[in-house]
Coordinates of C-alpha atoms in Angstrom, one line a residue:
M24 CA 34.5 -40.3 49.5
A25 CA 32.7 -38.7 52.4
A26 CA 34.7 -35.5 51.8
T27 CA 33.7 -35.5 48.2
Q28 CA 30.1 -35.9 49.1
R29 CA 30.3 -33.1 51.6
L30 CA 31.9 -30.9 49.0
S31 CA 29.1 -31.7 46.5
S32 CA 26.5 -30.9 49.2
V33 CA 28.2 -27.6 50.0
L34 CA 28.4 -26.7 46.3
A35 CA 24.8 -27.6 45.8
H36 CA 23.8 -25.1 48.6
L37 CA 26.1 -22.4 47.2
N38 CA 24.7 -23.0 43.7
P39 CA 20.9 -23.3 43.9
L40 CA 20.9 -23.8 40.1
S41 CA 22.8 -27.2 40.5
E42 CA 20.7 -29.8 38.9
S43 CA 18.7 -32.5 40.8
T44 CA 19.7 -36.1 40.3
G45 CA 16.7 -36.8 38.1
R46 CA 17.3 -33.8 35.9
A47 CA 21.0 -34.4 35.6
K48 CA 20.3 -38.0 34.6
L49 CA 17.9 -36.9 31.9
L50 CA 20.4 -34.5 30.4
Q51 CA 23.0 -37.2 29.9
K52 CA 23.5 -38.4 26.3
N53 CA 23.5 -42.1 25.6
P54 CA 23.7 -44.0 22.2
D55 CA 20.4 -45.7 22.8
D56 CA 18.5 -42.4 23.5
I57 CA 15.4 -42.0 21.3
V58 CA 16.0 -38.6 19.6
I59 CA 14.0 -36.3 17.5
T60 CA 15.8 -35.0 14.4
Y61 CA 12.9 -33.1 12.7
A62 CA 9.8 -31.6 14.2
A63 CA 7.3 -29.3 12.5
R64 CA 3.6 -28.5 12.2
T65 CA 1.1 -26.9 9.8
P66 CA -0.7 -23.8 11.0
L67 CA -3.8 -24.5 13.1
T68 CA -6.9 -23.0 11.4
K69 CA -10.5 -22.7 12.3
A70 CA -12.7 -25.6 11.2
K71 CA -15.2 -24.6 8.5
K72 CA -13.7 -21.1 8.3
G73 CA -9.9 -21.2 8.1
A74 CA -7.4 -21.9 5.3
L75 CA -7.5 -25.7 5.8
K76 CA -11.3 -26.0 5.8
D77 CA -11.4 -27.5 2.3
T78 CA -8.3 -29.7 2.7
P79 CA -9.2 -33.4 3.3
I80 CA -7.3 -35.3 5.9
D81 CA -5.3 -37.3 3.3
D82 CA -4.2 -34.1 1.5
L83 CA -3.2 -32.6 4.8
L84 CA -1.1 -35.7 5.6
I85 CA 0.5 -35.8 2.1
A86 CA 1.5 -32.1 2.4
L87 CA 3.2 -32.4 5.7
L88 CA 4.8 -35.8 5.0
T89 CA 6.2 -34.5 1.8
I90 CA 7.7 -31.5 3.7
V91 CA 9.3 -33.9 6.2
R92 CA 10.8 -36.0 3.4
E93 CA 12.1 -32.9 1.6
Q94 CA 13.4 -31.0 4.7
S95 CA 14.8 -33.7 6.9
N96 CA 17.8 -34.5 4.7
L97 CA 17.1 -38.2 5.2
D98 CA 16.8 -40.9 2.6
P99 CA 13.1 -41.7 2.7
S100 CA 13.9 -45.4 2.2
L101 CA 15.2 -45.4 5.8
V102 CA 11.8 -44.6 7.2
E103 CA 10.3 -47.9 8.2
D104 CA 7.1 -46.9 9.8
V105 CA 4.8 -43.9 10.0
C106 CA 2.3 -43.9 12.8
L107 CA -0.7 -41.6 12.4
G108 CA -2.5 -40.2 15.4
N109 CA -6.1 -39.5 14.3
V110 CA -9.5 -39.7 15.9
L111 CA -12.2 -38.8 13.4
A112 CA -11.3 -39.9 9.9
P113 CA -13.1 -42.9 8.4
G114 CA -11.0 -45.6 6.8
Q115 CA -7.9 -44.6 8.8
G116 CA -5.8 -47.5 7.8
Y117 CA -6.4 -47.0 4.1
M118 CA -5.8 -43.3 4.3
A119 CA -2.6 -43.5 6.4
R120 CA -0.8 -46.0 4.2
S121 CA -2.0 -44.4 1.0
S122 CA -0.9 -40.9 2.1
V123 CA 2.6 -42.2 3.0
L124 CA 3.0 -43.6 -0.5
A125 CA 1.6 -40.5 -2.2
A126 CA 4.0 -38.3 -0.2
G127 CA 6.9 -40.0 -2.0
Y128 CA 8.0 -42.7 0.5
P129 CA 8.9 -46.0 -0.9
V130 CA 6.7 -49.1 -0.8
T131 CA 8.9 -50.4 2.0
T132 CA 7.6 -47.6 4.4
A133 CA 4.8 -49.0 6.4
A134 CA 1.9 -47.1 8.2
S135 CA -0.3 -47.6 11.2
V136 CA -2.9 -45.6 13.1
A137 CA -3.0 -44.7 16.8
N138 CA -6.4 -43.5 18.2
R139 CA -6.7 -42.7 21.9
F140 CA -8.8 -39.6 21.4
C141 CA -7.0 -36.3 22.4
S142 CA -3.7 -38.1 23.2
S143 CA -3.5 -39.8 19.8
G144 CA -0.6 -37.6 18.6
L145 CA 1.5 -38.3 21.7
L146 CA 0.5 -42.0 21.5
A147 CA 1.9 -42.0 17.9
V148 CA 5.2 -40.6 19.2
Q149 CA 5.3 -43.3 21.9
Q150 CA 4.4 -46.1 19.5
I151 CA 7.3 -45.2 17.2
A152 CA 9.7 -44.7 20.1
N153 CA 8.8 -48.0 21.6
Q154 CA 9.3 -49.8 18.2
I155 CA 12.8 -48.3 18.0
L156 CA 13.6 -49.2 21.6
A157 CA 12.4 -52.8 21.0
G158 CA 14.6 -53.1 17.9
S159 CA 11.6 -53.5 15.6
I160 CA 12.5 -50.5 13.4
E161 CA 15.4 -48.0 13.4
V162 CA 13.7 -44.9 12.0
G163 CA 10.1 -43.8 12.1
I164 CA 7.8 -40.8 11.8
A165 CA 5.0 -39.9 14.3
I166 CA 2.3 -37.6 12.8
G167 CA -0.8 -36.3 14.4
A168 CA -3.5 -34.9 12.1
E169 CA -7.2 -34.0 12.2
S170 CA -9.5 -32.3 9.7
M171 CA -12.5 -31.4 11.9
S172 CA -13.9 -29.5 9.0
T173 CA -14.3 -32.6 6.9
C174 CA -14.6 -35.3 9.5
P175 CA -17.2 -34.2 12.1
D176 CA -17.1 -35.4 15.7
D177 CA -20.5 -37.1 16.3
G178 CA -19.7 -38.2 19.8
A179 CA -20.4 -41.7 21.3
P180 CA -22.0 -44.3 19.0
V181 CA -24.9 -46.5 20.1
L182 CA -23.6 -48.7 22.8
S183 CA -24.6 -52.0 24.5
K184 CA -27.0 -51.8 27.5
K185 CA -24.3 -53.5 29.5
I186 CA -22.3 -50.2 29.0
T187 CA -25.1 -47.7 29.2
E188 CA -26.5 -49.1 32.4
H189 CA -23.0 -49.5 34.0
A190 CA -22.2 -47.0 36.7
L191 CA -18.8 -46.1 35.3
A192 CA -18.9 -47.2 31.6
G193 CA -22.3 -45.3 31.2
Q194 CA -20.5 -42.0 32.0
N195 CA -19.0 -42.2 28.5
L196 CA -22.3 -41.1 27.1
Q197 CA -21.8 -37.7 28.7
P198 CA -20.7 -35.0 26.1
M199 CA -17.4 -33.3 26.7
G200 CA -19.1 -30.1 27.6
Q201 CA -20.9 -31.8 30.4
T202 CA -17.6 -33.2 31.8
S203 CA -16.2 -29.7 31.9
E204 CA -19.2 -28.5 34.0
N205 CA -18.8 -31.5 36.2
V206 CA -15.1 -30.5 36.9
A207 CA -16.2 -26.9 37.6
A208 CA -19.0 -28.0 40.0
Q209 CA -17.0 -30.7 41.9
F210 CA -13.9 -28.6 42.4
G211 CA -15.3 -25.1 42.7
I212 CA -13.8 -23.6 39.5
T213 CA -15.8 -20.4 39.0
R214 CA -16.6 -18.7 35.7
E215 CA -14.3 -15.8 36.7
M216 CA -11.3 -18.2 37.2
Q217 CA -12.0 -19.9 33.8
D218 CA -12.3 -16.6 32.0
A219 CA -9.0 -15.4 33.5
F220 CA -7.3 -18.6 32.5
A221 CA -8.6 -18.3 29.0
A222 CA -7.7 -14.6 28.7
R223 CA -4.1 -15.5 29.6
S224 CA -4.0 -18.1 26.9
F225 CA -5.2 -15.6 24.2
Q226 CA -2.8 -12.9 25.4
R227 CA 0.2 -15.2 25.4
A228 CA -0.7 -16.5 21.9
E229 CA -1.1 -13.0 20.7
R230 CA 2.4 -12.0 22.0
A231 CA 4.0 -15.2 20.6
Q232 CA 2.4 -14.6 17.2
K233 CA 3.3 -10.9 17.0
E234 CA 6.9 -11.6 18.2
G235 CA 7.3 -14.6 15.7
W236 CA 8.0 -17.2 18.4
S237 CA 6.2 -19.9 16.5
K238 CA 7.9 -19.3 13.1
D239 CA 10.3 -22.3 13.6
E240 CA 7.4 -24.5 14.5
I241 CA 5.2 -23.9 11.4
V242 CA 5.8 -25.0 7.9
P243 CA 3.5 -23.2 5.4
I244 CA 1.5 -25.3 3.0
K245 CA -0.3 -24.5 -0.2
V246 CA -4.0 -25.4 -0.1
T247 CA -7.1 -24.8 -2.1
V248 CA -9.9 -22.9 -0.5
K249 CA -13.4 -22.5 -1.8
D250 CA -15.1 -19.2 -1.6
P251 CA -18.1 -19.7 0.8
K252 CA -20.4 -17.7 -1.4
T253 CA -19.5 -18.6 -4.9
G254 CA -17.7 -22.0 -4.3
E255 CA -14.9 -20.8 -6.6
P256 CA -11.6 -22.5 -5.6
K257 CA -8.4 -20.5 -5.2
E258 CA -4.9 -21.5 -4.0
V259 CA -3.6 -19.9 -0.8
L260 CA -0.6 -20.3 1.4
A261 CA -1.6 -21.4 4.9
D262 CA 1.2 -20.0 7.1
R263 CA -0.3 -18.8 10.4
D264 CA -2.6 -19.9 13.2
D265 CA -5.9 -18.1 12.8
G266 CA -7.7 -18.7 16.1
V267 CA -5.8 -16.1 18.1
R268 CA -8.2 -13.3 19.1
Y269 CA -6.2 -10.1 19.6
G270 CA -7.1 -7.9 22.5
T271 CA -9.0 -10.6 24.5
T272 CA -9.5 -9.8 28.2
K273 CA -11.1 -11.5 31.1
E274 CA -13.8 -8.8 30.9
S275 CA -14.5 -9.4 27.2
L276 CA -14.8 -13.2 27.8
G277 CA -17.2 -12.5 30.7
K278 CA -19.7 -11.3 28.2
I279 CA -20.0 -14.5 26.3
R280 CA -23.1 -16.6 27.1
A281 CA -22.9 -20.1 28.6
A282 CA -22.4 -22.9 26.1
F283 CA -24.2 -25.5 28.2
P284 CA -27.0 -23.9 30.2
Q285 CA -28.5 -27.4 30.7
W286 CA -25.6 -28.4 33.0
K287 CA -24.7 -26.5 36.1
P288 CA -22.8 -24.4 36.9
S289 CA -22.9 -23.4 33.2
A290 CA -19.5 -21.7 33.3
T291 CA -18.1 -23.1 30.1
T292 CA -18.3 -20.8 27.0
G293 CA -17.1 -20.6 23.5
G294 CA -14.5 -18.3 24.9
N295 CA -13.0 -20.5 27.6
A296 CA -13.0 -23.9 25.8
S297 CA -10.7 -25.2 23.1
Q298 CA -11.5 -24.3 19.5
I299 CA -12.6 -26.8 16.8
T300 CA -9.6 -26.7 14.4
D301 CA -7.7 -28.4 11.6
G302 CA -4.0 -29.1 11.6
A303 CA -1.2 -31.6 11.6
A304 CA 2.2 -32.1 13.3
A305 CA 5.1 -34.5 12.6
V306 CA 8.1 -35.8 14.5
L307 CA 11.0 -37.9 13.1
L308 CA 12.6 -40.3 15.6
M309 CA 15.6 -42.6 15.7
K310 CA 18.3 -43.7 18.2
R311 CA 21.1 -41.2 18.9
S312 CA 23.6 -43.6 17.5
K313 CA 21.6 -43.8 14.2
A314 CA 21.3 -40.0 14.0
E315 CA 25.0 -39.6 14.5
E316 CA 25.7 -42.3 11.9
L317 CA 23.4 -40.5 9.4
G318 CA 24.7 -37.0 10.2
Q319 CA 21.2 -35.9 11.4
K320 CA 20.9 -32.8 13.5
I321 CA 19.5 -33.7 16.9
L322 CA 16.7 -31.4 18.2
G323 CA 15.8 -33.2 21.3
K324 CA 14.9 -36.6 22.8
F325 CA 11.9 -38.5 23.9
V326 CA 12.3 -39.6 27.4
A327 CA 9.0 -41.3 28.4
A328 CA 5.3 -41.2 28.3
T329 CA 2.6 -42.7 30.4
I330 CA -1.2 -43.1 30.7
V331 CA -3.7 -43.1 33.5
G332 CA -7.4 -43.8 33.9
L333 CA -10.0 -41.9 35.9
E334 CA -13.8 -41.4 36.1
P335 CA -15.0 -40.4 32.6
R336 CA -17.4 -37.8 34.1
I337 CA -14.3 -35.7 35.2
M338 CA -12.0 -36.8 32.4
G339 CA -10.6 -33.2 32.2
I340 CA -8.4 -33.6 35.3
G341 CA -6.5 -36.4 33.7
P342 CA -3.2 -34.4 33.6
S343 CA -3.3 -34.0 37.4
Y344 CA -2.7 -37.8 37.6
A345 CA -0.6 -38.3 34.5
I346 CA 2.0 -35.7 35.2
P347 CA 3.0 -36.9 38.7
K348 CA 3.1 -40.4 37.3
V349 CA 5.5 -39.6 34.4
L350 CA 7.6 -37.4 36.8
G351 CA 7.9 -40.3 39.2
K352 CA 8.9 -42.7 36.4
T353 CA 11.7 -40.3 35.2
G354 CA 12.9 -39.2 38.6
L355 CA 11.9 -35.6 38.1
K356 CA 10.5 -33.0 40.5
V357 CA 8.0 -30.4 39.4
E358 CA 10.6 -27.7 39.7
D359 CA 13.0 -29.6 37.3
V360 CA 10.6 -29.0 34.4
D361 CA 11.1 -25.8 32.4
V362 CA 8.0 -25.8 30.3
F363 CA 4.6 -27.6 30.7
E364 CA 2.4 -27.9 27.6
I365 CA -1.0 -28.9 29.0
N366 CA -3.8 -29.2 26.5
E367 CA -6.5 -26.6 27.3
A368 CA -9.5 -28.7 26.4
F369 CA -11.5 -26.5 28.8
A370 CA -10.4 -23.7 31.1
S371 CA -12.1 -25.6 34.0
M372 CA -9.6 -28.5 33.8
G373 CA -6.7 -26.1 33.1
V374 CA -7.3 -24.1 36.2
Y375 CA -7.8 -27.3 38.3
C376 CA -4.6 -29.0 37.0
V377 CA -2.3 -26.0 37.4
E378 CA -3.6 -25.4 41.0
K379 CA -3.7 -29.1 42.0
L380 CA -0.1 -29.7 40.9
G381 CA 1.2 -26.4 42.2
L382 CA 2.7 -25.4 38.9
D383 CA 4.3 -22.1 38.2
P384 CA 1.7 -20.5 35.8
E385 CA 4.6 -18.8 33.9
K386 CA 5.8 -22.2 32.9
V387 CA 2.5 -23.5 31.6
N388 CA 1.7 -22.9 27.9
P389 CA 3.9 -19.8 27.5
R390 CA 2.7 -19.5 23.9
G391 CA -0.9 -20.0 24.8
G392 CA -2.8 -23.3 24.4
A393 CA -5.8 -24.9 22.7
I394 CA -8.2 -22.2 23.9
A395 CA -6.4 -19.7 21.7
L396 CA -4.8 -21.9 19.1
G397 CA -7.3 -24.7 18.7
H398 CA -7.4 -28.5 19.4
P399 CA -7.4 -30.7 16.3
L400 CA -7.9 -33.9 18.3
G401 CA -5.4 -36.3 16.7
C402 CA -2.9 -33.5 16.1
T403 CA -2.6 -32.0 19.5
G404 CA -0.3 -34.6 21.2
A405 CA 2.3 -34.2 18.4
R406 CA 1.8 -30.4 18.1
Q407 CA 2.6 -30.0 21.8
V408 CA 6.0 -31.7 21.2
V409 CA 6.8 -29.4 18.3
T410 CA 5.8 -26.3 20.3
A411 CA 7.6 -27.4 23.5
L412 CA 10.9 -28.0 21.7
S413 CA 10.6 -24.6 20.0
E414 CA 9.8 -22.9 23.3
L415 CA 12.7 -24.6 25.1
R416 CA 15.0 -23.3 22.3
R417 CA 13.7 -19.8 22.7
Q418 CA 14.1 -19.8 26.4
N419 CA 17.4 -21.7 26.3
K420 CA 15.9 -24.3 28.7
R421 CA 15.9 -28.1 28.6
I422 CA 13.0 -30.1 29.9
A423 CA 9.4 -30.1 28.9
V424 CA 6.4 -32.1 30.0
T425 CA 3.4 -32.4 27.6
S426 CA 0.0 -33.6 28.8
M427 CA -3.6 -33.8 28.0
C428 CA -6.9 -35.1 29.3
V429 CA -8.5 -37.8 27.2
G430 CA -12.1 -38.5 26.5
T431 CA -13.7 -41.6 28.2
G432 CA -11.6 -40.8 31.3
M433 CA -7.9 -40.9 30.8
G434 CA -4.8 -38.7 31.0
M435 CA -1.5 -38.9 29.2
A436 CA 1.8 -37.2 29.7
G437 CA 5.3 -37.2 28.1
V438 CA 8.8 -35.9 29.0
F439 CA 11.0 -34.4 26.4
V440 CA 14.5 -32.8 26.4
S441 CA 15.7 -30.1 24.0
E442 CA 19.3 -30.5 22.7
H443 CA 19.6 -27.1 21.0

């Protein structure tokens, strides 16, 4: 036994690519693994301007759920629950269940809603995965969707004095822009650092779009768009992300005025913060044994997800806590991860998280992030999963971590494996 261990040690030194124990364990295949057999998203388009601007949230859901039903080669009667990650839509429960039925799923397919702000899409994935693990259901769909064109974000509602006068809870009255400035001020994230980070996001998104990297992520959908001048409706095919600004540089971003001059250091701008966007993404989940029984092609697997809390005033740095936590729970090291999809709510938090965690910038958002593509709140957590699996296939790599900061002071992170 000792000789075998010594041989393994020698081989590990000779082969620096030999996998760590945590990574090797994750790459094993077991019948009870929660696997993903379909993953796709709509294009992400600018709120109030893009191709999805006149598409209500329920029509967006119906369009994508119909595509999942048609393209997944799965009997829809096997889908027992659909969990919608959504933040802004009124009447979410009515809308979710009704959209499932209108998309052609049988009356036996249930629906629920997950809302944890920017992590809602990932929370929906976790909710379905947990139900499957617990034996409550065998097959489910997680879908994240947001129509920021038709469901505006009005911020915090009127809250109790017990909240507003509380030292921590009262911080939740601070607008998101203020929390970005808080991060920049507290951790010394300069305007130049933020613009450089944002420029890299745009440049990567431009390359990915021009080279067609995201074609296997995006399913085109037919939508009706009203002419802004005449109001005349016309049908168009929404098939590409429209927030990518070609030719963006750190210097061009440096010319944009501060978005929040009332809060110092006033380094956040319309060019180095996430865009307000419409979009949806969906993931079909089941156990590996079920997928094999049904002849479903396995794209990847869901390993784990976790949540953390922190001061609401610096909510942006949530991933810097959530990522180490989920790595610890899965036995992974930072270097075991091939791709990090970290939501770029603001460049301030993006710069901080990458530096704090010592991440290789080349592994972080290789196709660009929310600064270039947009951040439809409830969609993002599911969209990152679709993007990460596609990018792992492109690179012929295996492990991805997705993460985002969460309004009111939280951070979430998940671990996924590609099985291409």
